[in-house]
Tab-separated table of C-alpha atoms and ligand atoms in Angstrom:
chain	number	residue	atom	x	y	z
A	201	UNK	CA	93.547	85.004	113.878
A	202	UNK	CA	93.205	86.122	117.607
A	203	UNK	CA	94.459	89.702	116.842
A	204	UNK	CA	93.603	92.905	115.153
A	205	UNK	CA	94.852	94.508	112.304
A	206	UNK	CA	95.465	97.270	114.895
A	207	UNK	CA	96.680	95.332	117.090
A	208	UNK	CA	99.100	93.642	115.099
A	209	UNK	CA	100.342	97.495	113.747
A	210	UNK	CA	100.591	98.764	117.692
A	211	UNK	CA	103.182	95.134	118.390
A	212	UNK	CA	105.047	96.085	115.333
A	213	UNK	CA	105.919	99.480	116.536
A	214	UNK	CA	107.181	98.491	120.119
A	215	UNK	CA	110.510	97.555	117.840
A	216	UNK	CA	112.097	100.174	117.319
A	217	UNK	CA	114.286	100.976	114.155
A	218	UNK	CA	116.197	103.667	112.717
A	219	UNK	CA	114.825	105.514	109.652
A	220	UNK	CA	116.753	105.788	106.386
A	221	UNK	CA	115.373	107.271	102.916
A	222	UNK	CA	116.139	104.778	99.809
A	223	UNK	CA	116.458	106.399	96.556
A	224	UNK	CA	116.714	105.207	92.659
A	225	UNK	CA	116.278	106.066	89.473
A	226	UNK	CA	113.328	105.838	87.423
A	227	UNK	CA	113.129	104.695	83.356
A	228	UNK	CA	113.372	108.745	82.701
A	229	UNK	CA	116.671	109.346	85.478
A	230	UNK	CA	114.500	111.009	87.618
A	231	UNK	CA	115.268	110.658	91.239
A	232	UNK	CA	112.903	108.116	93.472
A	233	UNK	CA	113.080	108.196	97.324
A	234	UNK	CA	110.805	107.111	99.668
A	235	UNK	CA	111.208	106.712	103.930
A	236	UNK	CA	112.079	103.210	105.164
A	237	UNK	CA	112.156	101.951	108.305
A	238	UNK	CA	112.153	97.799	107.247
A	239	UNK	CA	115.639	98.307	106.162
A	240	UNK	CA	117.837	95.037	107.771
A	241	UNK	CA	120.765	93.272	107.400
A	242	UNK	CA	121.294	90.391	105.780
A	243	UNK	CA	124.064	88.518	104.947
A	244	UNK	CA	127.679	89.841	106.125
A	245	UNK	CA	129.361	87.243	103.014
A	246	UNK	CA	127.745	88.242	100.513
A	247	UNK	CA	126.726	91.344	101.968
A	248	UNK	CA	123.248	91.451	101.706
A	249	UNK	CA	120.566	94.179	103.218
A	250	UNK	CA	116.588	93.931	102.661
A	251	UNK	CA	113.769	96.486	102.642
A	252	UNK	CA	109.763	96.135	102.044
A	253	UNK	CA	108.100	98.305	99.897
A	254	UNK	CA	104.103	98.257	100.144
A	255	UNK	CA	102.571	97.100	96.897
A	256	UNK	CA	100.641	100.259	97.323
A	257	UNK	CA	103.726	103.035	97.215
A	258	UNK	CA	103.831	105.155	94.311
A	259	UNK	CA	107.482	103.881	93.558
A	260	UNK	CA	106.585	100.297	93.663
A	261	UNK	CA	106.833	100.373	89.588
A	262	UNK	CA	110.092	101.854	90.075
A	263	UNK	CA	111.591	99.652	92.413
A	264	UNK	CA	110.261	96.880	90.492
A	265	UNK	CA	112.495	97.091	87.177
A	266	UNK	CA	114.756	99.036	88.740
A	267	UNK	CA	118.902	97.803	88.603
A	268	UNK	CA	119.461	98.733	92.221
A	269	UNK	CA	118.853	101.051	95.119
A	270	UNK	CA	121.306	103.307	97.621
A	271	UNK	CA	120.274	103.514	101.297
A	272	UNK	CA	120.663	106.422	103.271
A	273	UNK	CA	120.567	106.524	107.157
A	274	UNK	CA	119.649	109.278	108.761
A	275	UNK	CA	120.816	111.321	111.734
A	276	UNK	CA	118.336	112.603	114.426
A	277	UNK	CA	118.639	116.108	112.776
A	278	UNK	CA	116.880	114.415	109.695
A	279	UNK	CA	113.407	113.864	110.864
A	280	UNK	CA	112.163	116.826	108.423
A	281	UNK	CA	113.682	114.840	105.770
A	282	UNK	CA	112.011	111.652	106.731
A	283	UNK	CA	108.949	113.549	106.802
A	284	UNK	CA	109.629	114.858	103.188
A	285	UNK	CA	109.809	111.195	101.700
A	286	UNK	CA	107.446	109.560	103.923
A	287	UNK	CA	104.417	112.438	102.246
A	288	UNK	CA	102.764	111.739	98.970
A	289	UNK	CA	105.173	113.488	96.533
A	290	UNK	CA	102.806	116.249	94.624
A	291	UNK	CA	105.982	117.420	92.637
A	292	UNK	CA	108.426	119.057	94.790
A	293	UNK	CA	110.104	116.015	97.097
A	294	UNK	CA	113.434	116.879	95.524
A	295	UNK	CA	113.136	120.353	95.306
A	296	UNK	CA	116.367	122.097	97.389
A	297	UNK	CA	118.384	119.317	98.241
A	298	UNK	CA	121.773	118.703	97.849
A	299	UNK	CA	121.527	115.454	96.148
A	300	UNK	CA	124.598	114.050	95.039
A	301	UNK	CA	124.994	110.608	93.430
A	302	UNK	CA	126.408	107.310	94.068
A	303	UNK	CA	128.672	104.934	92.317
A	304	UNK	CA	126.233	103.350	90.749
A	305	UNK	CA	124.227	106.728	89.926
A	306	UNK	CA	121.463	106.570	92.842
A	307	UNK	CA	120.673	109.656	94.346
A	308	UNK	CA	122.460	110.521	97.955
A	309	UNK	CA	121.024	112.304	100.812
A	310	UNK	CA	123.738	114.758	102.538
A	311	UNK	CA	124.859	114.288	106.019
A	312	UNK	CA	123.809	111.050	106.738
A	313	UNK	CA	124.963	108.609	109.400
A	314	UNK	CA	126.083	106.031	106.154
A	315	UNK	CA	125.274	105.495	102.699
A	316	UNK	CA	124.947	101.738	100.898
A	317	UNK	CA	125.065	101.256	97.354
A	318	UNK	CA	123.317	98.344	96.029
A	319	UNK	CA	122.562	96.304	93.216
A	320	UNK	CA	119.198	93.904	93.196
A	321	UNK	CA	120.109	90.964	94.189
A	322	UNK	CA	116.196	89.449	94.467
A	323	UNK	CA	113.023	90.375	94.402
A	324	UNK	CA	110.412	88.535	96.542
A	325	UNK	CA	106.631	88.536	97.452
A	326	UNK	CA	106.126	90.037	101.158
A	327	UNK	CA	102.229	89.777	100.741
A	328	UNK	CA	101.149	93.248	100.395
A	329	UNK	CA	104.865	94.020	100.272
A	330	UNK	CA	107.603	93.440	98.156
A	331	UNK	CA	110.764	92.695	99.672
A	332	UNK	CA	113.848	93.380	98.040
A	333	UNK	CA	117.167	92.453	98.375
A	334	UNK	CA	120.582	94.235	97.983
A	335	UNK	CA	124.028	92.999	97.199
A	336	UNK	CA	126.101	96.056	99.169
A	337	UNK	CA	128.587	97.374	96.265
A	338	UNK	CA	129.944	100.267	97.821
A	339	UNK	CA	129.177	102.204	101.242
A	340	UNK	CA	130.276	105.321	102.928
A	341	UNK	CA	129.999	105.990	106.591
A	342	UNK	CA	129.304	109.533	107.251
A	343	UNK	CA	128.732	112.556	110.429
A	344	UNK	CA	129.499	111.042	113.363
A	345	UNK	CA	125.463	112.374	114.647
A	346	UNK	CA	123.342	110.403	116.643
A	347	UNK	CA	120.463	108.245	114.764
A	348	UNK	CA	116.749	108.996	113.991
A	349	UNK	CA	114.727	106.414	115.600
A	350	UNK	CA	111.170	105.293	115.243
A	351	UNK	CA	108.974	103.741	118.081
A	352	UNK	CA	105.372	103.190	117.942
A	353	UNK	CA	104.618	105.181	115.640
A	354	UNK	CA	106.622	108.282	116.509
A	355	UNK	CA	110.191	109.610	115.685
A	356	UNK	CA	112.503	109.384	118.872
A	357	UNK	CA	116.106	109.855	120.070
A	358	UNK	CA	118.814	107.401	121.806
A	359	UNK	CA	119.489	108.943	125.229
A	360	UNK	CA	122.459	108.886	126.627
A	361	UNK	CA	124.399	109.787	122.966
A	362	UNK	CA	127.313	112.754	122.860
A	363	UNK	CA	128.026	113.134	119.310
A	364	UNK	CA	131.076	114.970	120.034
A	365	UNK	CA	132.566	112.004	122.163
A	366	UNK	CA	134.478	110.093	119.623
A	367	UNK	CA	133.130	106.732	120.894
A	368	UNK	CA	129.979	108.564	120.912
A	369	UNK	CA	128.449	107.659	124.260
A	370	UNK	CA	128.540	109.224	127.702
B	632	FMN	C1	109.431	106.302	109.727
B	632	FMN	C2	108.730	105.733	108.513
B	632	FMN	C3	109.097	104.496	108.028
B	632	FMN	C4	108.473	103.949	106.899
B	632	FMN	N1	108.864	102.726	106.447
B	632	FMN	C5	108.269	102.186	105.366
B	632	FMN	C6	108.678	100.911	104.889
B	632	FMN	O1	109.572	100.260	105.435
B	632	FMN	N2	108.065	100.422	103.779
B	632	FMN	C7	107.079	101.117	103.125
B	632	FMN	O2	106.569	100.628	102.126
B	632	FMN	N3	106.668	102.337	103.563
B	632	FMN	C8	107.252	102.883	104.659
B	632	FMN	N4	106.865	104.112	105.107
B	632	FMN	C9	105.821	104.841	104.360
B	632	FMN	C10	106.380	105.496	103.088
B	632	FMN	O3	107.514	106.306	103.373
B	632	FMN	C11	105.292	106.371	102.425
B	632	FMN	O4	104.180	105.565	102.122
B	632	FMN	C12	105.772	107.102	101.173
B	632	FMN	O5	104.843	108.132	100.877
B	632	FMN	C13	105.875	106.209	99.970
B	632	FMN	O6	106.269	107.020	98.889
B	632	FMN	P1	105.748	106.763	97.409
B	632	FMN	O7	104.244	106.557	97.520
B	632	FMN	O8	106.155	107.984	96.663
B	632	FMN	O9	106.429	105.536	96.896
B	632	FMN	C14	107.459	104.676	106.242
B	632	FMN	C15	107.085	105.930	106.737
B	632	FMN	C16	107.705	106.452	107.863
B	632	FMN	C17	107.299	107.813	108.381
């Protein structure tokens, strides 16, 4: 290998990605969420999304056995909330949100860009990752807001982006 560790980190964060927060349910209906930024498509027929999950994550037991996941996009206002699920949870990750729930019962964020509801389709090793894989079961597209982004490292905004223009761009 003719690379770094670091090195490899720094190439991986000159793509940049939007940020959502997927949530579940764990054995006791408790609420799981935790800040994602591996989320992809898939498969348009069947429609199929993917996220990692390090092996390390405190949820990784949950979203191990768990039936399914929802996704949550967020909006450029939402970086606090990224923050919030992206921070060792010491108790209070839930605590004054507006959570309401899904078809399929998973917790949803409000005001996000969209929502997917999704059942586990597979589970697969990612090395220290697990990647998982959603069948898309029900989705709602939400405030017309501009995206959070991430870029090497940091949380950034799409220039150029008038949320009040219906087609969105100016
Ligand atoms: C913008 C952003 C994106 C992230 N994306 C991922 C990801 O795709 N996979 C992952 O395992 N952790 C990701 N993380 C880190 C987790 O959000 C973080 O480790 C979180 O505390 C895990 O929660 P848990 O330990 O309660 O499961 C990301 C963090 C940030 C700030």
């Amino acid at each position: 290998m003719s690379f770094t560790r670091t090195d490899f980190r720094n190439a991986l964060g000159t793509f940049a990605t939007g940020v959502t927060v997927v949530t579940t349910c764990d054995s006791q209906a408790q609420p799981i969420g935790v800040t994602i930024n591996s989320f992809t498509s898939v498969s348009l027929e069947p429609p199929l999304i993917l996220f990692c999950l390090g092996r390390a994550a405190n949820s990784v037991q949950t979203f191990s056995t768990c039936p399914g996941f929802a996704v949550n996009v967020l909006t450029e206002h939402q970086e606090a909330l990224s923050s919030r699920f992206a921070t060792p949870d010491s108790g209070g990750r839930w605590d004054g949100l507006a959570v309401d729930r899904s078809p399929m019962g998973f917790p949803i964020l409000p005001d996000c860009l969209a929502t997917l509801d999704c059942r586990i389709e597979a589970r697969h090793d990612g090395g220290d990752h697990i990647i998982l894989i959603g069948r898309v079961e029900s989705l709602s597209i939400g405030v017309g807001a501009a995206p959070l982004l991430y870029f090497r490292g940091r949380y950034a905004r799409l220039g150029g982006f008038d949320a009040a223009d219906p087609k969105g761009w100016i």
